[in-house]
JSON list of C-alpha atoms in Angstrom, two decimals:
[
{"chain": "A", "resi": 26, "resn": "GLU", "atom": "CA", "xyz": [101.45, 280.86, 116.12]},
{"chain": "A", "resi": 27, "resn": "GLY", "atom": "CA", "xyz": [101.30, 279.57, 119.68]},
{"chain": "A", "resi": 28, "resn": "ALA", "atom": "CA", "xyz": [102.65, 282.50, 121.64]},
{"chain": "A", "resi": 29, "resn": "GLY", "atom": "CA", "xyz": [100.94, 285.08, 119.64]},
{"chain": "A", "resi": 30, "resn": "VAL", "atom": "CA", "xyz": [97.37, 282.69, 120.66]},
{"chain": "A", "resi": 31, "resn": "LEU", "atom": "CA", "xyz": [98.51, 283.00, 124.08]},
{"chain": "A", "resi": 32, "resn": "GLU", "atom": "CA", "xyz": [99.33, 287.29, 123.66]},
{"chain": "A", "resi": 33, "resn": "LEU", "atom": "CA", "xyz": [95.86, 287.19, 122.26]},
{"chain": "A", "resi": 34, "resn": "PHE", "atom": "CA", "xyz": [94.55, 285.48, 125.34]},
{"chain": "A", "resi": 35, "resn": "LEU", "atom": "CA", "xyz": [95.92, 287.29, 127.66]},
{"chain": "A", "resi": 36, "resn": "ALA", "atom": "CA", "xyz": [95.25, 290.60, 125.79]},
{"chain": "A", "resi": 37, "resn": "GLU", "atom": "CA", "xyz": [91.25, 289.57, 126.69]},
{"chain": "A", "resi": 38, "resn": "ARG", "atom": "CA", "xyz": [91.55, 287.61, 130.10]},
{"chain": "A", "resi": 39, "resn": "GLY", "atom": "CA", "xyz": [94.48, 288.24, 131.42]},
{"chain": "A", "resi": 40, "resn": "SER", "atom": "CA", "xyz": [93.84, 291.41, 133.86]},
{"chain": "A", "resi": 41, "resn": "HIS", "atom": "CA", "xyz": [90.90, 289.36, 135.78]},
{"chain": "A", "resi": 42, "resn": "LEU", "atom": "CA", "xyz": [92.70, 286.12, 135.66]},
{"chain": "A", "resi": 43, "resn": "MET", "atom": "CA", "xyz": [95.54, 288.25, 137.37]},
{"chain": "A", "resi": 44, "resn": "ARG", "atom": "CA", "xyz": [92.45, 289.64, 140.44]},
{"chain": "A", "resi": 45, "resn": "THR", "atom": "CA", "xyz": [90.95, 286.05, 140.66]},
{"chain": "A", "resi": 46, "resn": "ALA", "atom": "CA", "xyz": [95.40, 285.38, 141.55]},
{"chain": "A", "resi": 47, "resn": "VAL", "atom": "CA", "xyz": [95.63, 288.25, 143.44]},
{"chain": "A", "resi": 48, "resn": "LEU", "atom": "CA", "xyz": [92.57, 286.85, 145.83]},
{"chain": "A", "resi": 49, "resn": "LEU", "atom": "CA", "xyz": [93.97, 283.38, 146.14]},
{"chain": "A", "resi": 50, "resn": "ALA", "atom": "CA", "xyz": [97.12, 284.29, 146.81]},
{"chain": "A", "resi": 51, "resn": "GLY", "atom": "CA", "xyz": [95.71, 286.77, 149.09]},
{"chain": "A", "resi": 52, "resn": "GLY", "atom": "CA", "xyz": [98.40, 290.26, 147.78]},
{"chain": "A", "resi": 53, "resn": "ARG", "atom": "CA", "xyz": [99.55, 291.08, 144.80]},
{"chain": "A", "resi": 54, "resn": "PRO", "atom": "CA", "xyz": [102.92, 289.47, 144.20]},
{"chain": "A", "resi": 55, "resn": "ASP", "atom": "CA", "xyz": [102.31, 286.55, 145.29]},
{"chain": "A", "resi": 56, "resn": "GLY", "atom": "CA", "xyz": [99.32, 286.48, 142.93]},
{"chain": "A", "resi": 57, "resn": "GLU", "atom": "CA", "xyz": [101.59, 287.25, 140.53]},
{"chain": "A", "resi": 58, "resn": "ASP", "atom": "CA", "xyz": [103.72, 283.83, 141.29]},
{"chain": "A", "resi": 59, "resn": "LEU", "atom": "CA", "xyz": [100.73, 281.74, 140.87]},
{"chain": "A", "resi": 60, "resn": "MET", "atom": "CA", "xyz": [99.65, 283.68, 138.09]},
{"chain": "A", "resi": 61, "resn": "GLN", "atom": "CA", "xyz": [103.19, 283.07, 136.66]},
{"chain": "A", "resi": 62, "resn": "ALA", "atom": "CA", "xyz": [103.61, 279.24, 138.18]},
{"chain": "A", "resi": 63, "resn": "ALA", "atom": "CA", "xyz": [100.00, 278.74, 135.90]},
{"chain": "A", "resi": 64, "resn": "LEU", "atom": "CA", "xyz": [101.02, 279.99, 133.15]},
{"chain": "A", "resi": 65, "resn": "GLU", "atom": "CA", "xyz": [104.33, 278.15, 133.42]},
{"chain": "A", "resi": 66, "resn": "ARG", "atom": "CA", "xyz": [102.05, 274.59, 133.51]},
{"chain": "A", "resi": 67, "resn": "LEU", "atom": "CA", "xyz": [99.94, 276.00, 130.74]},
{"chain": "A", "resi": 68, "resn": "LEU", "atom": "CA", "xyz": [102.69, 276.24, 128.35]},
{"chain": "A", "resi": 69, "resn": "ARG", "atom": "CA", "xyz": [104.38, 272.99, 129.04]},
{"chain": "A", "resi": 70, "resn": "GLN", "atom": "CA", "xyz": [101.04, 271.09, 127.76]},
{"chain": "A", "resi": 71, "resn": "GLY", "atom": "CA", "xyz": [101.26, 273.21, 124.34]},
{"chain": "A", "resi": 72, "resn": "ASN", "atom": "CA", "xyz": [99.27, 271.62, 121.59]},
{"chain": "A", "resi": 73, "resn": "ARG", "atom": "CA", "xyz": [98.21, 269.12, 124.12]},
{"chain": "A", "resi": 74, "resn": "ILE", "atom": "CA", "xyz": [95.34, 271.72, 125.71]},
{"chain": "A", "resi": 75, "resn": "GLN", "atom": "CA", "xyz": [91.67, 271.81, 123.66]},
{"chain": "A", "resi": 76, "resn": "GLY", "atom": "CA", "xyz": [89.69, 273.93, 123.90]},
{"chain": "A", "resi": 77, "resn": "ASP", "atom": "CA", "xyz": [89.68, 276.95, 125.10]},
{"chain": "A", "resi": 78, "resn": "PRO", "atom": "CA", "xyz": [93.13, 277.99, 127.60]},
{"chain": "A", "resi": 79, "resn": "GLU", "atom": "CA", "xyz": [91.14, 279.70, 130.45]},
{"chain": "A", "resi": 80, "resn": "GLY", "atom": "CA", "xyz": [89.46, 276.57, 131.96]},
{"chain": "A", "resi": 81, "resn": "TYR", "atom": "CA", "xyz": [93.07, 275.05, 131.95]},
{"chain": "A", "resi": 82, "resn": "LEU", "atom": "CA", "xyz": [94.28, 278.57, 133.76]},
{"chain": "A", "resi": 83, "resn": "ARG", "atom": "CA", "xyz": [91.90, 278.67, 136.16]},
{"chain": "A", "resi": 84, "resn": "ARG", "atom": "CA", "xyz": [92.00, 274.98, 136.93]},
{"chain": "A", "resi": 85, "resn": "THR", "atom": "CA", "xyz": [95.16, 275.23, 137.55]},
{"chain": "A", "resi": 86, "resn": "LEU", "atom": "CA", "xyz": [95.07, 278.60, 139.59]},
{"chain": "A", "resi": 87, "resn": "TYR", "atom": "CA", "xyz": [92.74, 277.04, 142.11]},
{"chain": "A", "resi": 88, "resn": "ASN", "atom": "CA", "xyz": [94.82, 273.58, 142.23]},
{"chain": "A", "resi": 89, "resn": "LEU", "atom": "CA", "xyz": [98.07, 276.03, 142.88]},
{"chain": "A", "resi": 90, "resn": "ALA", "atom": "CA", "xyz": [96.80, 277.80, 145.35]},
{"chain": "A", "resi": 91, "resn": "ALA", "atom": "CA", "xyz": [94.85, 274.69, 147.14]},
{"chain": "A", "resi": 92, "resn": "ASP", "atom": "CA", "xyz": [98.88, 273.32, 147.34]},
{"chain": "A", "resi": 93, "resn": "ARG", "atom": "CA", "xyz": [99.96, 276.30, 148.71]},
{"chain": "A", "resi": 94, "resn": "TRP", "atom": "CA", "xyz": [97.70, 276.29, 151.23]},
{"chain": "A", "resi": 95, "resn": "ARG", "atom": "CA", "xyz": [98.19, 272.58, 152.46]},
{"chain": "A", "resi": 96, "resn": "ARG", "atom": "CA", "xyz": [101.93, 273.50, 152.46]},
{"chain": "A", "resi": 97, "resn": "GLN", "atom": "CA", "xyz": [101.97, 276.56, 154.51]},
{"chain": "A", "resi": 98, "resn": "GLU", "atom": "CA", "xyz": [99.71, 275.16, 157.38]},
{"chain": "A", "resi": 99, "resn": "THR", "atom": "CA", "xyz": [101.43, 278.13, 159.69]},
{"chain": "A", "resi": 100, "resn": "TRP", "atom": "CA", "xyz": [99.67, 280.91, 157.35]},
{"chain": "A", "resi": 101, "resn": "ARG", "atom": "CA", "xyz": [97.70, 281.75, 159.43]},
{"chain": "A", "resi": 102, "resn": "ARG", "atom": "CA", "xyz": [100.06, 282.47, 162.63]},
{"chain": "A", "resi": 103, "resn": "LYS", "atom": "CA", "xyz": [101.75, 285.11, 160.37]},
{"chain": "A", "resi": 104, "resn": "LEU", "atom": "CA", "xyz": [98.42, 286.44, 159.39]},
{"chain": "A", "resi": 105, "resn": "PRO", "atom": "CA", "xyz": [98.14, 289.72, 161.76]},
{"chain": "A", "resi": 106, "resn": "VAL", "atom": "CA", "xyz": [95.85, 289.43, 164.69]},
{"chain": "A", "resi": 107, "resn": "LEU", "atom": "CA", "xyz": [93.17, 291.91, 163.51]},
{"chain": "A", "resi": 108, "resn": "GLY", "atom": "CA", "xyz": [92.14, 294.26, 166.01]},
{"chain": "A", "resi": 109, "resn": "GLY", "atom": "CA", "xyz": [92.24, 297.59, 167.65]},
{"chain": "A", "resi": 110, "resn": "GLY", "atom": "CA", "xyz": [96.15, 296.75, 169.01]},
{"chain": "A", "resi": 111, "resn": "GLN", "atom": "CA", "xyz": [97.73, 296.65, 165.04]},
{"chain": "A", "resi": 112, "resn": "ARG", "atom": "CA", "xyz": [96.88, 300.75, 164.10]},
{"chain": "A", "resi": 113, "resn": "THR", "atom": "CA", "xyz": [100.39, 302.62, 164.18]},
{"chain": "A", "resi": 114, "resn": "ALA", "atom": "CA", "xyz": [99.17, 305.19, 162.64]},
{"chain": "A", "resi": 115, "resn": "GLU", "atom": "CA", "xyz": [95.84, 306.82, 161.45]},
{"chain": "A", "resi": 116, "resn": "PRO", "atom": "CA", "xyz": [95.46, 305.82, 157.82]},
{"chain": "A", "resi": 117, "resn": "ASP", "atom": "CA", "xyz": [93.78, 308.25, 155.62]},
{"chain": "A", "resi": 118, "resn": "LEU", "atom": "CA", "xyz": [91.69, 305.37, 154.28]},
{"chain": "A", "resi": 119, "resn": "THR", "atom": "CA", "xyz": [87.79, 305.91, 152.34]},
{"chain": "A", "resi": 120, "resn": "ALA", "atom": "CA", "xyz": [84.94, 303.72, 153.70]},
{"chain": "A", "resi": 121, "resn": "VAL", "atom": "CA", "xyz": [85.36, 301.68, 150.44]},
{"chain": "A", "resi": 122, "resn": "VAL", "atom": "CA", "xyz": [89.04, 300.89, 150.79]},
{"chain": "A", "resi": 123, "resn": "ASP", "atom": "CA", "xyz": [87.98, 299.98, 154.46]},
{"chain": "A", "resi": 124, "resn": "LEU", "atom": "CA", "xyz": [85.60, 297.61, 153.30]},
{"chain": "A", "resi": 125, "resn": "ARG", "atom": "CA", "xyz": [87.66, 295.79, 150.93]},
{"chain": "A", "resi": 126, "resn": "ASP", "atom": "CA", "xyz": [90.76, 295.75, 153.11]},
{"chain": "A", "resi": 127, "resn": "ALA", "atom": "CA", "xyz": [88.31, 293.85, 155.72]},
{"chain": "A", "resi": 128, "resn": "LEU", "atom": "CA", "xyz": [87.29, 291.59, 152.97]},
{"chain": "A", "resi": 129, "resn": "ILE", "atom": "CA", "xyz": [90.30, 290.76, 152.26]},
{"chain": "A", "resi": 130, "resn": "ARG", "atom": "CA", "xyz": [91.64, 289.82, 155.19]},
{"chain": "A", "resi": 131, "resn": "ALA", "atom": "CA", "xyz": [88.42, 287.98, 156.37]},
{"chain": "A", "resi": 132, "resn": "LEU", "atom": "CA", "xyz": [89.11, 285.84, 152.77]},
{"chain": "A", "resi": 133, "resn": "HIS", "atom": "CA", "xyz": [92.61, 285.25, 154.31]},
{"chain": "A", "resi": 134, "resn": "LEU", "atom": "CA", "xyz": [90.90, 283.97, 157.28]},
{"chain": "A", "resi": 135, "resn": "LEU", "atom": "CA", "xyz": [89.40, 281.01, 155.83]},
{"chain": "A", "resi": 136, "resn": "PRO", "atom": "CA", "xyz": [90.56, 277.54, 155.37]},
{"chain": "A", "resi": 137, "resn": "PRO", "atom": "CA", "xyz": [90.99, 277.02, 151.45]},
{"chain": "A", "resi": 138, "resn": "GLN", "atom": "CA", "xyz": [88.18, 275.12, 150.18]},
{"chain": "A", "resi": 139, "resn": "GLN", "atom": "CA", "xyz": [85.93, 277.56, 151.81]},
{"chain": "A", "resi": 140, "resn": "ARG", "atom": "CA", "xyz": [88.05, 280.24, 150.29]},
{"chain": "A", "resi": 141, "resn": "ALA", "atom": "CA", "xyz": [88.39, 278.82, 147.15]},
{"chain": "A", "resi": 142, "resn": "ALA", "atom": "CA", "xyz": [84.25, 278.40, 146.62]},
{"chain": "A", "resi": 143, "resn": "VAL", "atom": "CA", "xyz": [83.82, 281.36, 147.91]},
{"chain": "A", "resi": 144, "resn": "VAL", "atom": "CA", "xyz": [86.26, 283.16, 145.47]},
{"chain": "A", "resi": 145, "resn": "LEU", "atom": "CA", "xyz": [85.23, 280.89, 142.98]},
{"chain": "A", "resi": 146, "resn": "ARG", "atom": "CA", "xyz": [80.91, 281.15, 143.00]},
{"chain": "A", "resi": 147, "resn": "HIS", "atom": "CA", "xyz": [81.09, 285.47, 144.48]},
{"chain": "A", "resi": 148, "resn": "TRP", "atom": "CA", "xyz": [83.93, 286.70, 142.48]},
{"chain": "A", "resi": 149, "resn": "GLU", "atom": "CA", "xyz": [83.91, 284.61, 139.38]},
{"chain": "A", "resi": 150, "resn": "GLN", "atom": "CA", "xyz": [80.07, 284.29, 139.27]},
{"chain": "A", "resi": 151, "resn": "LEU", "atom": "CA", "xyz": [80.18, 280.41, 138.73]},
{"chain": "A", "resi": 152, "resn": "SER", "atom": "CA", "xyz": [77.10, 278.23, 139.68]},
{"chain": "A", "resi": 153, "resn": "GLU", "atom": "CA", "xyz": [77.51, 275.72, 141.89]},
{"chain": "A", "resi": 154, "resn": "ALA", "atom": "CA", "xyz": [77.73, 272.75, 139.13]},
{"chain": "A", "resi": 155, "resn": "GLU", "atom": "CA", "xyz": [80.65, 275.44, 136.75]},
{"chain": "A", "resi": 156, "resn": "ALA", "atom": "CA", "xyz": [82.66, 275.59, 140.55]},
{"chain": "A", "resi": 157, "resn": "ALA", "atom": "CA", "xyz": [82.14, 271.71, 141.49]},
{"chain": "A", "resi": 158, "resn": "VAL", "atom": "CA", "xyz": [83.44, 271.10, 138.33]},
{"chain": "A", "resi": 159, "resn": "VAL", "atom": "CA", "xyz": [87.27, 273.25, 139.23]},
{"chain": "A", "resi": 160, "resn": "LEU", "atom": "CA", "xyz": [87.17, 272.01, 142.15]},
{"chain": "A", "resi": 161, "resn": "GLY", "atom": "CA", "xyz": [86.55, 268.41, 141.33]},
{"chain": "A", "resi": 162, "resn": "CYS", "atom": "CA", "xyz": [84.02, 267.78, 143.83]},
{"chain": "A", "resi": 163, "resn": "SER", "atom": "CA", "xyz": [80.27, 267.55, 144.23]},
{"chain": "A", "resi": 164, "resn": "GLU", "atom": "CA", "xyz": [77.62, 271.45, 144.21]},
{"chain": "A", "resi": 165, "resn": "GLY", "atom": "CA", "xyz": [76.89, 270.30, 147.69]},
{"chain": "A", "resi": 166, "resn": "THR", "atom": "CA", "xyz": [80.53, 270.25, 148.90]},
{"chain": "A", "resi": 167, "resn": "VAL", "atom": "CA", "xyz": [80.96, 273.47, 146.97]},
{"chain": "A", "resi": 168, "resn": "LYS", "atom": "CA", "xyz": [77.41, 274.96, 148.03]},
{"chain": "A", "resi": 169, "resn": "ALA", "atom": "CA", "xyz": [78.61, 274.43, 151.94]},
{"chain": "A", "resi": 170, "resn": "ALA", "atom": "CA", "xyz": [82.18, 275.56, 151.55]},
{"chain": "A", "resi": 171, "resn": "ALA", "atom": "CA", "xyz": [80.32, 278.92, 150.39]},
{"chain": "A", "resi": 172, "resn": "SER", "atom": "CA", "xyz": [77.90, 278.88, 152.97]},
{"chain": "A", "resi": 173, "resn": "ARG", "atom": "CA", "xyz": [80.33, 278.28, 155.57]},
{"chain": "A", "resi": 174, "resn": "GLY", "atom": "CA", "xyz": [83.10, 280.67, 154.30]},
{"chain": "A", "resi": 175, "resn": "LEU", "atom": "CA", "xyz": [80.45, 283.16, 153.84]},
{"chain": "A", "resi": 176, "resn": "ARG", "atom": "CA", "xyz": [79.19, 282.92, 157.69]},
{"chain": "A", "resi": 177, "resn": "ARG", "atom": "CA", "xyz": [82.33, 282.79, 158.44]},
{"chain": "A", "resi": 178, "resn": "MET", "atom": "CA", "xyz": [83.23, 286.42, 156.10]},
{"chain": "A", "resi": 179, "resn": "ARG", "atom": "CA", "xyz": [80.14, 287.87, 158.45]},
{"chain": "A", "resi": 180, "resn": "GLU", "atom": "CA", "xyz": [81.47, 286.56, 161.92]},
{"chain": "A", "resi": 181, "resn": "LEU", "atom": "CA", "xyz": [85.13, 288.01, 160.85]},
{"chain": "A", "resi": 182, "resn": "ALA", "atom": "CA", "xyz": [83.57, 291.66, 159.75]},
{"chain": "A", "resi": 183, "resn": "ALA", "atom": "CA", "xyz": [80.89, 291.83, 162.80]},
{"chain": "A", "resi": 184, "resn": "GLY", "atom": "CA", "xyz": [83.83, 291.35, 165.20]},
{"chain": "A", "resi": 185, "resn": "TRP", "atom": "CA", "xyz": [85.89, 294.31, 162.98]},
{"chain": "A", "resi": 186, "resn": "LEU", "atom": "CA", "xyz": [83.04, 296.56, 162.86]},
{"chain": "A", "resi": 187, "resn": "GLU", "atom": "CA", "xyz": [82.91, 296.01, 166.79]},
{"chain": "A", "resi": 188, "resn": "ASN", "atom": "CA", "xyz": [86.86, 296.92, 167.58]},
{"chain": "A", "resi": 189, "resn": "ASP", "atom": "CA", "xyz": [86.26, 300.14, 164.62]},
{"chain": "A", "resi": 190, "resn": "VAL", "atom": "CA", "xyz": [83.85, 301.03, 167.04]},
{"chain": "A", "resi": 191, "resn": "GLU", "atom": "CA", "xyz": [85.64, 300.93, 170.58]},
{"chain": "A", "resi": 192, "resn": "LEU", "atom": "CA", "xyz": [88.51, 302.72, 168.52]},
{"chain": "A", "resi": 193, "resn": "THR", "atom": "CA", "xyz": [85.95, 305.25, 167.69]},
{"chain": "A", "resi": 194, "resn": "GLU", "atom": "CA", "xyz": [84.59, 305.72, 171.16]},
{"chain": "A", "resi": 195, "resn": "ASN", "atom": "CA", "xyz": [88.18, 305.60, 172.32]},
{"chain": "A", "resi": 196, "resn": "ARG", "atom": "CA", "xyz": [89.45, 308.85, 170.33]},
{"chain": "A", "resi": 197, "resn": "THR", "atom": "CA", "xyz": [86.53, 310.98, 171.58]}
]
């Protein structure tokens, strides 16, 4: 019976939760690993979870992602430095794909708390109070982290746009 309930839940909410996991993890494979780990924890809890499993699963996703970020302090060094020198071939991308890529890259460069606050507030569209419950902090902390995260993403995006303009001018 428990497996059937989980299957129904995942059929209804699984895609949305997977997208959240991918955003938190920074890529599809890592997002799938994150989601799998969260589901394993959900299954281990069995009948001890009261109410909707989505809240437990969401909180587990954010906690696992934060744990991962803390363990991998070198993750920033492993990310490619964004800029003109990295493009080896002319990609055939649309403006929408470019924008999404830039947003995901900017999200990757944020510290864990800012990243989680931005995802919760602007992807999940949770209120500050709801995000504070998920993250286990105050509403003020969520508000400040989301604000700082968005400001940093804007700064990064401005730098990329300048680099793109320089690349375009150099090609002509």
